[in-house]
């Protein structure tokens, strides 16, 4: 199959590592060669968390600058910051709900307007940017922590990876606690719908 | 059941590199494991901890890497298969036993997992530990994929037993933290007790014995070299005249580069998975069949230099290059784009890198460094210390979450070199300057290597204040136990060693134990410590809230809010504490009630009494 290079960025606690791992599980189950790479480090302390999923005929576990087929950003300015992973041909999927870093509250820097950030992102790539209010959709699904499911839903909904919604949901179901299953699946569906 | 105990040979599982190593050890019949946790190695022992609770595997978190290696050495001397895991700088701590364990050797197979950290994702340096194999004379293996991390671990145990030597399995962060499909093998039964046969003239390293053992080690080197020549992960592929040599994760970058550049028929790739002793015959064969060689290895030019020496011995004069070609430097980890570009440049291939989107028009984005959590007791302690000692005191710090105290607005970290250095360097600062010295060390780090420094401070009459930040766990690496934890909270049967008793037992006269969320009392204790003419120790005792939550010790207090009528907006709370639960909206300070854990510190800091519990 064609090689797919995906980059996930977010903030510690948003669950993007889990999203990339689940995508890896789903790929493995579908018989697609896959490597996932994550940097754990000090993620829990509110830093930036980046992970990568590479599928197909590729053995390198990371994605260099300009080489991402898809960038999935869980936070608008983190999407913007990670745009260096993209070329004009990349697909960008981004959450629009801001999570200002504490440097902003102590007066070291300004958080840009979300609309301006989005405009900048749109200007840089040819494909239509998938932008959704992921945090609101997660809340609508009944669990604010299901943002990662919304984002996974948007990715699968975009059709950018050869994994069916059914297969993805099976993987999600197999690794979700019963109490969260319903909200996770709902979040996933809302994300899928948001990508259309 | 733990997923790594799945007994289904042939099944494919998506495993983290570190899980693959743990699984490999189990497939090799591991009986005994020790470690000191350290990123990026920490997930290996984490698996062993859980597995040891379900099976008869013996596992312990030892006080430091030296201790872990010595405990493991004892078990291996009894014939048990033993694994010891650590990060690269941990091997510095364990270097003393390592050098002589190489002489004494092992009976049961012993694998020492050493995780290097190119790019310093979470370390204080990026030393290349391949040198340790050369320094100690121990064989070293370097896997390149997740599958190989498992398979090479199994093979490493056999190799270790055959040679009677510990084997070092070297990984890098990128390998520890990738996930990939791994085909499971069989899980053999475990041997849990061995027998120790007395053999003092081979096991007690007095000079006369060691002179002989050093010779034995050199003989073992020759056998290891034979093994390396036949090692299945030392591979020559392709028949082209362009030679490329790579190890570890770089092998993947080279493979992809060769495919992407369409030069597969022109290249011969030598992959070196047994990196000490290097397979000289195989390497010579390689050198004889190519016209030109590029060496792709992260960090130091080790293989490059060995290849050059080998070429010289064989009278081969082809160009051999590595460092300095394209972007191949001695700094930081490599990536696929960088390797592709370097390969193209070296072999003169026309290659245009994909064009990155324009980044020059981005507005300045606010930084997002990691930060102490909301309600972290370290923040409260730092605040109190600064009230008493001010900005002028020297603050040696140590390794743990509290190293983040280096960032503003706390800015209370002035010097750090390694685990335990806060205490001993504090002795030097206390003598070297008239400025006040306050050293910070965490509980786990104190047990790891703070105690010897403390004894030194007592004995040599150094006058400074040591603040021990005791949050009941090894927080930064993921909440592992240490000798001071309440092990029952984690369902473990271990004896607690009291930090206060240790400190008093070392002979410290002025000892204070404070609860850092009680700011006034904490400040009073620190004032007494400052005014004491001698060495003082202040133990700041409060759970890490993440650990408290994980172990169900957490009692959520009332969350706090800012009474906007009383708030004078001078922002003392933000400027002095900067708890991440605080934010500014429409020029007003607010508290995120979902993040606030109700530690009440901000309420005590606010001079207007404007921060109040939510009713
Ligand atoms: S993990 Fe615990 S010790 Fe570390 S910053 Fe967070 S609250 Fe503090
Ligand atoms: S009480 Fe104040 S300092 Fe403590 S967690 Fe809440 S906002 Fe942060």
Coordinates of C-alpha atoms and ligand atoms in Angstrom, one line a residue, chain B residues 373-376 379 517 558-561 577-582 590-592 595-603 611, ligand 2:
Chain B
X373 CA 1.1 20.5 38.2
X374 CA -1.8 22.4 39.8
X375 CA -1.6 21.8 43.6
X376 CA 2.0 20.4 43.4
X379 CA 5.4 25.0 44.3
X517 CA 0.5 23.7 52.3
X558 CA -12.9 22.8 48.2
X559 CA -11.8 24.3 45.0
X560 CA -10.9 28.0 45.1
X561 CA -12.0 31.0 43.2
X577 CA 3.1 31.0 42.3
X578 CA 1.7 30.6 38.7
X579 CA -0.3 27.6 39.5
X580 CA -1.4 26.3 36.1
X581 CA -5.0 26.4 37.3
X582 CA -4.8 30.2 37.2
X590 CA -9.4 33.5 37.4
X591 CA -9.1 29.9 38.5
X592 CA -10.0 26.9 36.4
X595 CA -7.8 22.0 37.4
X596 CA -7.7 23.4 40.9
X597 CA -7.2 20.7 43.5
X598 CA -7.9 22.9 46.5
X599 CA -4.4 23.0 48.0
X600 CA -5.3 26.6 49.3
X601 CA -1.8 27.9 48.8
X602 CA -2.9 30.7 46.5
X603 CA -5.4 31.8 49.2
X611 CA -9.0 33.9 46.9
Ligands
LIG2 S1 -5.9 26.2 45.5 FE1 -4.9 27.7 44.3 S2 -2.8 27.1 44.2 FE2 -4.0 25.3 44.9 S3 -4.5 24.2 43.1 FE3 -6.2 25.6 43.4 S4 -5.6 27.4 42.2 FE4 -3.8 26.2 42.4

